[in-house]
Amino acid sequence: MITGHLYSEQSAESSTVSVKLEAQNMVITDNVGEARVFTLDSLNTAPKLGRLPREIRLPTREQLVCDQSELLNHWLDGEHGGVAKLETNRRWIFGSVVLVPALLYFVFGWLMPWAAVHFANLVPDKAKVIASQQSLSALDATLLDPSELDEAEQEKIRAGFYDVKDSISTNHKVFSVQFRHAPQIGPNAFALPDGTIIFTDEMIALVDGDQALLNAIFLHEVGHVENNHSMQLVAESLFATLAVSYFFGDISGSLEAFFGIGSTVVNNKFTQAHEADADEFALRQLRNAGKDPMAFADAMKKISELRPSASETMDNWFSSHPAIQSRIRKAEAFAKQE
Amino acid sequence: MDKPSDYSGYTLAEIKELHQQLVSEQANTPSTTQQQQIEQLEHVISARESAAPQAAEEPLAASMPETDVVTAAGVTRPAKPVLRTVPVKFLGITSEFFSIWIVNLLLTIVTLGIYSAWAKVRTNRYFYGNTEIDGHRFSYLAEPLQILKGRIIAVVLFASYFLAGYISPAAGLIVAGLLALLAPVLIVLSYRFRLRMTAYRNVRFSFRGQIGRAYMVFLFWPIISLCTLYLLLPINLKKMDEYLLEGSWYGDRQFKPRLNTGEYFGTGIAAAAIGMIIMMVGGVVIGVTSVMTASDTESVTNVLGFGIVALYFLTFIIAGSFYTSRIRNHIFSATELDGVAGFKSSLAMWELIKLRVTNTLAIIFSLGFAIPWAKIRKAQLYANVSNVDVLAEPDKVMAASGNSAEAVGEEAANLFDVDIALG
């Protein structure tokens, strides 16, 4: 005998009823003996879930709630198990335990970067020009001052870069090099999406104006532009944030904080991959241009002298660039092989 | 401790009647507190009568808490005796939920997130449906397509913010500003959606908070609190809780909070103090440990780095648990579902800390597989410390629908009902 709670459609009133299932009909009898008949089609039932009592909405907008039983489940669901069938199937559960970590690795490690690359390629050049100009304006207004190198020196360095650029082939055609004085940033070089590359005076000073080292860094930046890294990173960050949000949804409290740190780490993994790509580009192109790839290793060594990394482990997690020692090691290994 | 009672919710007739009652009682068994109360009532009566004669028949506040009576001791207490006190029961179990969670996660990843709307519905149905009060369970009524609609909108909003920031930092700021201005609307919409999708005994909850007041509470007050260097943050938090509670209805009954600003200030200041002490003590401990145990720069940096991250979590958890447990307990005891139910929470700070620390560690070391276990444990703890005082059989609570204008409003709201909250 199936019993259930019957809830009124206009108040929180509830009564106990007994339920009989006959072919396609459900007969509900209340405690004064009055029976009503409803066809299976007229009922709106929530899908089976765990051991939850079945919630059945009657066409009168009353709600009938009955504990699960094989009889009732079979009558309501027929052969359609729905997702509940998968959730209670050992093979599906075990398979999920194995596949979920594997798929996550695949999605974050391969799918997102791949999608980001294609997404990045869709961005029109005009947008890149605007973005670059806007970014540079913002930086000039805040962290960057006009260069304190004299024009002759700037031209000399620039000429060296264009020489190198002419001896390699690139998809992107227009590169323009500018210099800035950046006391708050220190020695640095960065590329904007439209091919504008900025060197800080402090970087020139760090390498004592050594053109060979500067060329190596120049090619690294060219690598960023060629591979469309900045737009790629925007896409990767967007995808990663959405993925974490929708895969893991409502994690609250300290775990949110954890995911905050977690997403920084994920982001760092993306930027580290880009940096490694740019390093590789620089090394290969140095060779193509007939220059010594060791120049890149030397440039990295100069930088590491200035900012020694305290811990490679910390860098792996919390730095946007790969640990400087590993970059030097890779560069030296490349330079030594012929 | 005598607190002046608030008579703004009573009609003049009721106050006069009470005055009469007390005067006769004073004649039999005099007491000073009772005499003070009589005088207070007389004061209120003359104030009302001189204010606006016709309005004197109306209660000053919009609501009429028929259930509250002022007793001789000056303490407000529900007139209706508590019929019974029932515990909140959570019936979900980890083994069952783990299977549901992991299979749904697989489907979500494989569909690149689209199935997440279905997963969310199943998860909420599991937690709501396994929460039982007085022999009846809650229902979660949202349809996956509604959730999906909301998520698509959220993705579009978020992506446009991201991309705008790329094209131009200025544009990014503008979009962020616009989204911030829209925040109160989004908060109201998603809270409204969540409540409407919740039902108990086939009667839905609803949220009727005004959007104008949402702007005060979620935009205006945070700015003020920021300007006062967060000194006024407790008031802001109290107003937010009050706004959300007062706007909540079960059927045709409103939730009536009587929140105490002092409680918010006290708890807020204490929580901040606890946080600072932990940070300072923890900082010293980490510093000393890293120097004593580590031998080279690399290990010292590692110990420092990870030590600081751990300290950050500990502070967050301890100070946060202190605040959460105290305020939750306060809100429960201070809120009544008009004439239907009172609430009690006995959440102990240490229980909450233990829960959060073990959950966090378990999730980290299990690489995420302990998430379902953590969610079930949390639901169990919160249910175990919560009780409901039934004041009247809920039979009389009417579903706020039918021919009333409410229904039309609800249907229109349906179109705009999107669960916009990210995640």
PDB file of C-alpha atoms in Angstrom, chain A residues 5 7-14 44 46-55 57 61-63 65 67 81-89 92-101 103-104 107 111 119 123 127-128 130-132 134-135 138 193 228 230-231 233-239 241-242 245-259 261 309-314 317-318 325, chain B residues 91-93 96 98-110 112-113 115-116 120-130 135-141 143 150-152 154-155 158-159 162-163 166-171 200-204 250 297-299 301-302 304-306 309 312-313 316-317 356 359-360 363-364 369 371 374-375 378 394-402 420-423:
ATOM      1  CA  HIS A   5       1.555  13.415   1.800  1.00  0.00           C
ATOM      2  CA  TYR A   7      -0.200  19.201  -0.127  1.00  0.00           C
ATOM      3  CA  SER A   8      -2.907  21.698  -0.974  1.00  0.00           C
ATOM      4  CA  GLU A   9      -2.484  24.015  -3.947  1.00  0.00           C
ATOM      5  CA  GLN A  10      -3.312  27.186  -2.066  1.00  0.00           C
ATOM      6  CA  SER A  11      -2.015  26.691   1.450  1.00  0.00           C
ATOM      7  CA  ALA A  12       0.506  24.705   3.425  1.00  0.00           C
ATOM      8  CA  GLU A  13      -2.197  22.296   4.473  1.00  0.00           C
ATOM      9  CA  SER A  14      -1.239  18.677   4.184  1.00  0.00           C
ATOM     10  CA  ASN A  44       4.500  16.249 -13.623  1.00  0.00           C
ATOM     11  CA  ALA A  46      10.561  15.395 -10.695  1.00  0.00           C
ATOM     12  CA  PRO A  47      13.244  12.975 -11.910  1.00  0.00           C
ATOM     13  CA  LYS A  48      14.401  10.306  -9.486  1.00  0.00           C
ATOM     14  CA  LEU A  49      17.297  11.477  -7.332  1.00  0.00           C
ATOM     15  CA  GLY A  50      19.048   9.400  -4.702  1.00  0.00           C
ATOM     16  CA  ARG A  51      16.560   8.196  -2.107  1.00  0.00           C
ATOM     17  CA  LEU A  52      14.485  11.370  -2.177  1.00  0.00           C
ATOM     18  CA  PRO A  53      10.747  10.864  -1.933  1.00  0.00           C
ATOM     19  CA  ARG A  54       9.086  11.302  -5.326  1.00  0.00           C
ATOM     20  CA  GLU A  55       7.526  14.719  -5.807  1.00  0.00           C
ATOM     21  CA  ARG A  57       2.689  17.631  -9.187  1.00  0.00           C
ATOM     22  CA  ARG A  61      -1.358  22.144  -8.654  1.00  0.00           C
ATOM     23  CA  GLU A  62      -1.489  20.047  -5.517  1.00  0.00           C
ATOM     24  CA  GLN A  63       1.676  18.198  -4.693  1.00  0.00           C
ATOM     25  CA  VAL A  65       5.019  13.298  -2.059  1.00  0.00           C
ATOM     26  CA  ASP A  67       8.569   7.549  -0.505  1.00  0.00           C
ATOM     27  CA  GLY A  81      16.225   5.768 -15.803  1.00  0.00           C
ATOM     28  CA  GLY A  82      17.395   9.283 -16.423  1.00  0.00           C
ATOM     29  CA  VAL A  83      20.619  10.520 -14.928  1.00  0.00           C
ATOM     30  CA  ALA A  84      19.769   8.650 -11.715  1.00  0.00           C
ATOM     31  CA  LYS A  85      20.528   5.447 -13.574  1.00  0.00           C
ATOM     32  CA  LEU A  86      24.061   6.652 -14.261  1.00  0.00           C
ATOM     33  CA  GLU A  87      24.517   8.016 -10.754  1.00  0.00           C
ATOM     34  CA  THR A  88      23.815   4.612  -9.255  1.00  0.00           C
ATOM     35  CA  ASN A  89      25.731   2.576 -11.815  1.00  0.00           C
ATOM     36  CA  TRP A  92      29.726   5.057 -14.364  1.00  0.00           C
ATOM     37  CA  ILE A  93      30.818   6.034 -10.874  1.00  0.00           C
ATOM     38  CA  PHE A  94      34.188   4.372 -11.173  1.00  0.00           C
ATOM     39  CA  GLY A  95      34.620   5.674 -14.695  1.00  0.00           C
ATOM     40  CA  SER A  96      33.857   9.182 -13.505  1.00  0.00           C
ATOM     41  CA  VAL A  97      36.405   8.969 -10.708  1.00  0.00           C
ATOM     42  CA  VAL A  98      39.045   8.094 -13.277  1.00  0.00           C
ATOM     43  CA  LEU A  99      37.926  10.322 -16.114  1.00  0.00           C
ATOM     44  CA  VAL A 100      37.267  13.524 -14.188  1.00  0.00           C
ATOM     45  CA  PRO A 101      40.897  14.223 -13.235  1.00  0.00           C
ATOM     46  CA  LEU A 103      39.593  15.305 -18.476  1.00  0.00           C
ATOM     47  CA  LEU A 104      40.379  18.274 -16.243  1.00  0.00           C
ATOM     48  CA  VAL A 107      40.822  20.654 -20.686  1.00  0.00           C
ATOM     49  CA  LEU A 111      41.873  22.286 -24.852  1.00  0.00           C
ATOM     50  CA  PHE A 119      40.069  32.622 -30.484  1.00  0.00           C
ATOM     51  CA  VAL A 123      40.838  39.292 -33.231  1.00  0.00           C
ATOM     52  CA  ALA A 127      41.464  45.954 -32.305  1.00  0.00           C
ATOM     53  CA  LYS A 128      45.061  45.074 -31.522  1.00  0.00           C
ATOM     54  CA  ILE A 130      43.635  50.229 -30.397  1.00  0.00           C
ATOM     55  CA  ALA A 131      44.403  47.950 -27.477  1.00  0.00           C
ATOM     56  CA  SER A 132      48.130  48.609 -27.798  1.00  0.00           C
ATOM     57  CA  GLN A 134      45.380  52.413 -25.034  1.00  0.00           C
ATOM     58  CA  SER A 135      47.677  50.240 -22.940  1.00  0.00           C
ATOM     59  CA  ALA A 138      47.811  54.092 -19.623  1.00  0.00           C
ATOM     60  CA  PRO A 193      49.870  43.076 -29.469  1.00  0.00           C
ATOM     61  CA  ASN A 228      49.580  36.411 -30.314  1.00  0.00           C
ATOM     62  CA  SER A 230      48.421  38.683 -25.117  1.00  0.00           C
ATOM     63  CA  MET A 231      45.071  37.900 -26.687  1.00  0.00           C
ATOM     64  CA  LEU A 233      46.144  34.974 -22.354  1.00  0.00           C
ATOM     65  CA  VAL A 234      42.933  36.974 -22.222  1.00  0.00           C
ATOM     66  CA  ALA A 235      41.049  34.037 -23.710  1.00  0.00           C
ATOM     67  CA  GLU A 236      42.767  31.528 -21.419  1.00  0.00           C
ATOM     68  CA  SER A 237      41.997  33.565 -18.300  1.00  0.00           C
ATOM     69  CA  LEU A 238      38.401  33.963 -19.363  1.00  0.00           C
ATOM     70  CA  PHE A 239      37.958  30.254 -20.085  1.00  0.00           C
ATOM     71  CA  THR A 241      37.621  31.513 -14.693  1.00  0.00           C
ATOM     72  CA  LEU A 242      34.400  30.319 -16.284  1.00  0.00           C
ATOM     73  CA  SER A 245      33.153  28.696 -11.677  1.00  0.00           C
ATOM     74  CA  TYR A 246      30.848  26.330 -13.517  1.00  0.00           C
ATOM     75  CA  PHE A 247      32.599  23.029 -12.890  1.00  0.00           C
ATOM     76  CA  PHE A 248      32.922  23.589  -9.187  1.00  0.00           C
ATOM     77  CA  GLY A 249      30.166  26.110  -8.605  1.00  0.00           C
ATOM     78  CA  ASP A 250      29.066  26.753  -5.093  1.00  0.00           C
ATOM     79  CA  ILE A 251      32.163  26.180  -3.051  1.00  0.00           C
ATOM     80  CA  SER A 252      31.947  28.602  -0.234  1.00  0.00           C
ATOM     81  CA  GLY A 253      34.041  30.247   2.384  1.00  0.00           C
ATOM     82  CA  SER A 254      37.680  29.404   2.734  1.00  0.00           C
ATOM     83  CA  LEU A 255      37.511  27.376  -0.405  1.00  0.00           C
ATOM     84  CA  GLU A 256      36.604  30.472  -2.389  1.00  0.00           C
ATOM     85  CA  ALA A 257      39.758  32.046  -1.076  1.00  0.00           C
ATOM     86  CA  PHE A 258      41.591  28.898  -2.061  1.00  0.00           C
ATOM     87  CA  PHE A 259      40.245  29.124  -5.569  1.00  0.00           C
ATOM     88  CA  ILE A 261      44.874  31.598  -5.068  1.00  0.00           C
ATOM     89  CA  SER A 309      65.166  33.881  -7.308  1.00  0.00           C
ATOM     90  CA  ALA A 310      64.878  32.783  -3.704  1.00  0.00           C
ATOM     91  CA  SER A 311      63.131  29.552  -4.418  1.00  0.00           C
ATOM     92  CA  GLU A 312      62.440  27.700  -7.616  1.00  0.00           C
ATOM     93  CA  THR A 313      59.472  25.978  -5.998  1.00  0.00           C
ATOM     94  CA  MET A 314      57.803  29.254  -5.145  1.00  0.00           C
ATOM     95  CA  TRP A 317      53.658  28.277  -8.332  1.00  0.00           C
ATOM     96  CA  PHE A 318      53.542  31.987  -7.862  1.00  0.00           C
ATOM     97  CA  GLN A 325      67.457  29.144 -13.441  1.00  0.00           C
TER      98      GLN A 325
ATOM     99  CA  LEU B  91      19.177  13.278   5.754  1.00  0.00           C
ATOM    100  CA  GLY B  92      21.747  13.306   2.981  1.00  0.00           C
ATOM    101  CA  ILE B  93      24.657  10.874   3.108  1.00  0.00           C
ATOM    102  CA  GLU B  96      25.011   8.673  -2.093  1.00  0.00           C
ATOM    103  CA  PHE B  98      29.481  11.381  -3.944  1.00  0.00           C
ATOM    104  CA  SER B  99      28.147   9.262  -6.800  1.00  0.00           C
ATOM    105  CA  ILE B 100      25.718  11.969  -7.815  1.00  0.00           C
ATOM    106  CA  TRP B 101      28.426  14.623  -7.652  1.00  0.00           C
ATOM    107  CA  ILE B 102      31.123  12.759  -9.552  1.00  0.00           C
ATOM    108  CA  VAL B 103      28.845  11.596 -12.394  1.00  0.00           C
ATOM    109  CA  ASN B 104      27.382  15.076 -12.763  1.00  0.00           C
ATOM    110  CA  LEU B 105      30.880  16.552 -12.790  1.00  0.00           C
ATOM    111  CA  LEU B 106      31.886  14.202 -15.588  1.00  0.00           C
ATOM    112  CA  LEU B 107      28.848  15.182 -17.632  1.00  0.00           C
ATOM    113  CA  THR B 108      29.570  18.856 -16.972  1.00  0.00           C
ATOM    114  CA  ILE B 109      33.157  18.652 -18.181  1.00  0.00           C
ATOM    115  CA  VAL B 110      32.251  16.586 -21.216  1.00  0.00           C
ATOM    116  CA  LEU B 112      32.081  22.000 -21.582  1.00  0.00           C
ATOM    117  CA  GLY B 113      29.890  23.362 -18.819  1.00  0.00           C
ATOM    118  CA  TYR B 115      25.253  20.434 -18.328  1.00  0.00           C
ATOM    119  CA  SER B 116      26.268  22.428 -15.239  1.00  0.00           C
ATOM    120  CA  LYS B 120      23.119  22.524 -10.148  1.00  0.00           C
ATOM    121  CA  VAL B 121      19.436  21.621 -10.110  1.00  0.00           C
ATOM    122  CA  ARG B 122      20.178  18.068  -9.020  1.00  0.00           C
ATOM    123  CA  THR B 123      22.575  19.206  -6.310  1.00  0.00           C
ATOM    124  CA  ASN B 124      20.129  21.734  -4.901  1.00  0.00           C
ATOM    125  CA  ARG B 125      17.254  19.260  -5.093  1.00  0.00           C
ATOM    126  CA  TYR B 126      19.400  16.802  -3.153  1.00  0.00           C
ATOM    127  CA  PHE B 127      20.245  19.246  -0.373  1.00  0.00           C
ATOM    128  CA  TYR B 128      16.830  20.894  -0.181  1.00  0.00           C
ATOM    129  CA  GLY B 129      14.985  17.591  -0.474  1.00  0.00           C
ATOM    130  CA  ASN B 130      17.058  16.033   2.290  1.00  0.00           C
ATOM    131  CA  GLY B 135       8.197  15.708   9.046  1.00  0.00           C
ATOM    132  CA  HIS B 136       8.101  17.671   5.816  1.00  0.00           C
ATOM    133  CA  ARG B 137      10.897  18.314   3.352  1.00  0.00           C
ATOM    134  CA  PHE B 138      11.895  21.295   1.273  1.00  0.00           C
ATOM    135  CA  SER B 139      11.666  21.365  -2.508  1.00  0.00           C
ATOM    136  CA  TYR B 140      13.841  23.040  -5.078  1.00  0.00           C
ATOM    137  CA  LEU B 141      11.727  23.931  -8.070  1.00  0.00           C
ATOM    138  CA  GLU B 143      14.170  24.102 -14.094  1.00  0.00           C
ATOM    139  CA  GLY B 150      20.940  32.869 -16.430  1.00  0.00           C
ATOM    140  CA  ARG B 151      24.381  31.402 -16.885  1.00  0.00           C
ATOM    141  CA  ILE B 152      24.555  32.374 -20.546  1.00  0.00           C
ATOM    142  CA  ALA B 154      26.326  35.858 -16.872  1.00  0.00           C
ATOM    143  CA  VAL B 155      28.945  34.555 -19.296  1.00  0.00           C
ATOM    144  CA  PHE B 158      31.618  38.599 -17.759  1.00  0.00           C
ATOM    145  CA  ALA B 159      33.220  38.080 -21.157  1.00  0.00           C
ATOM    146  CA  PHE B 162      37.069  40.924 -19.781  1.00  0.00           C
ATOM    147  CA  LEU B 163      37.334  41.864 -23.427  1.00  0.00           C
ATOM    148  CA  TYR B 166      41.711  44.178 -23.108  1.00  0.00           C
ATOM    149  CA  ILE B 167      40.759  46.694 -25.766  1.00  0.00           C
ATOM    150  CA  SER B 168      41.198  49.596 -23.456  1.00  0.00           C
ATOM    151  CA  PRO B 169      41.855  49.835 -19.739  1.00  0.00           C
ATOM    152  CA  ALA B 170      39.513  52.823 -19.662  1.00  0.00           C
ATOM    153  CA  ALA B 171      36.714  50.818 -21.269  1.00  0.00           C
ATOM    154  CA  TYR B 200       7.947  23.859   1.853  1.00  0.00           C
ATOM    155  CA  ARG B 201       4.685  21.934   1.948  1.00  0.00           C
ATOM    156  CA  ASN B 202       3.950  23.124  -1.588  1.00  0.00           C
ATOM    157  CA  VAL B 203       4.039  26.776  -0.585  1.00  0.00           C
ATOM    158  CA  ARG B 204       6.733  28.877  -2.159  1.00  0.00           C
ATOM    159  CA  TYR B 250       6.847  32.212   3.180  1.00  0.00           C
ATOM    160  CA  THR B 297      67.585  30.335   1.078  1.00  0.00           C
ATOM    161  CA  GLU B 298      65.379  28.065  -1.012  1.00  0.00           C
ATOM    162  CA  SER B 299      63.848  26.213   1.948  1.00  0.00           C
ATOM    163  CA  THR B 301      61.554  30.960   1.175  1.00  0.00           C
ATOM    164  CA  ASN B 302      59.417  27.871   0.794  1.00  0.00           C
ATOM    165  CA  LEU B 304      57.831  31.418   4.540  1.00  0.00           C
ATOM    166  CA  GLY B 305      55.764  31.270   1.381  1.00  0.00           C
ATOM    167  CA  PHE B 306      53.587  28.343   2.239  1.00  0.00           C
ATOM    168  CA  VAL B 309      49.395  31.082   2.753  1.00  0.00           C
ATOM    169  CA  TYR B 312      46.033  33.556   5.717  1.00  0.00           C
ATOM    170  CA  PHE B 313      43.607  30.633   5.647  1.00  0.00           C
ATOM    171  CA  PHE B 316      40.131  33.771   7.622  1.00  0.00           C
ATOM    172  CA  ILE B 317      38.658  30.596   9.081  1.00  0.00           C
ATOM    173  CA  ARG B 356      36.118  24.348   8.024  1.00  0.00           C
ATOM    174  CA  ASN B 359      37.030  20.261   5.176  1.00  0.00           C
ATOM    175  CA  THR B 360      39.712  22.476   3.669  1.00  0.00           C
ATOM    176  CA  ILE B 363      39.741  18.801  -0.054  1.00  0.00           C
ATOM    177  CA  ILE B 364      43.323  19.887  -0.639  1.00  0.00           C
ATOM    178  CA  PHE B 369      37.474  14.349  -4.215  1.00  0.00           C
ATOM    179  CA  ILE B 371      34.227  18.073  -1.853  1.00  0.00           C
ATOM    180  CA  ALA B 374      32.657  18.432   2.946  1.00  0.00           C
ATOM    181  CA  LYS B 375      29.311  19.687   1.659  1.00  0.00           C
ATOM    182  CA  LYS B 378      28.540  21.196   6.552  1.00  0.00           C
ATOM    183  CA  PRO B 394       1.329  25.992   9.006  1.00  0.00           C
ATOM    184  CA  ASP B 395      -1.986  24.854   7.543  1.00  0.00           C
ATOM    185  CA  LYS B 396      -3.206  28.410   7.560  1.00  0.00           C
ATOM    186  CA  VAL B 397      -0.285  29.783   5.591  1.00  0.00           C
ATOM    187  CA  MET B 398      -1.613  30.675   2.174  1.00  0.00           C
ATOM    188  CA  ALA B 399       0.387  30.293  -0.971  1.00  0.00           C
ATOM    189  CA  ALA B 400       0.815  33.820  -2.260  1.00  0.00           C
ATOM    190  CA  SER B 401      -0.800  33.192  -5.594  1.00  0.00           C
ATOM    191  CA  GLY B 402      -4.268  32.757  -7.026  1.00  0.00           C
ATOM    192  CA  ILE B 420      22.563  35.670 -12.615  1.00  0.00           C
ATOM    193  CA  ALA B 421      24.971  35.017  -9.810  1.00  0.00           C
ATOM    194  CA  LEU B 422      28.140  33.625 -11.299  1.00  0.00           C
ATOM    195  CA  GLY B 423      28.495  30.013 -10.342  1.00  0.00           C
TER     196      GLY B 423
END
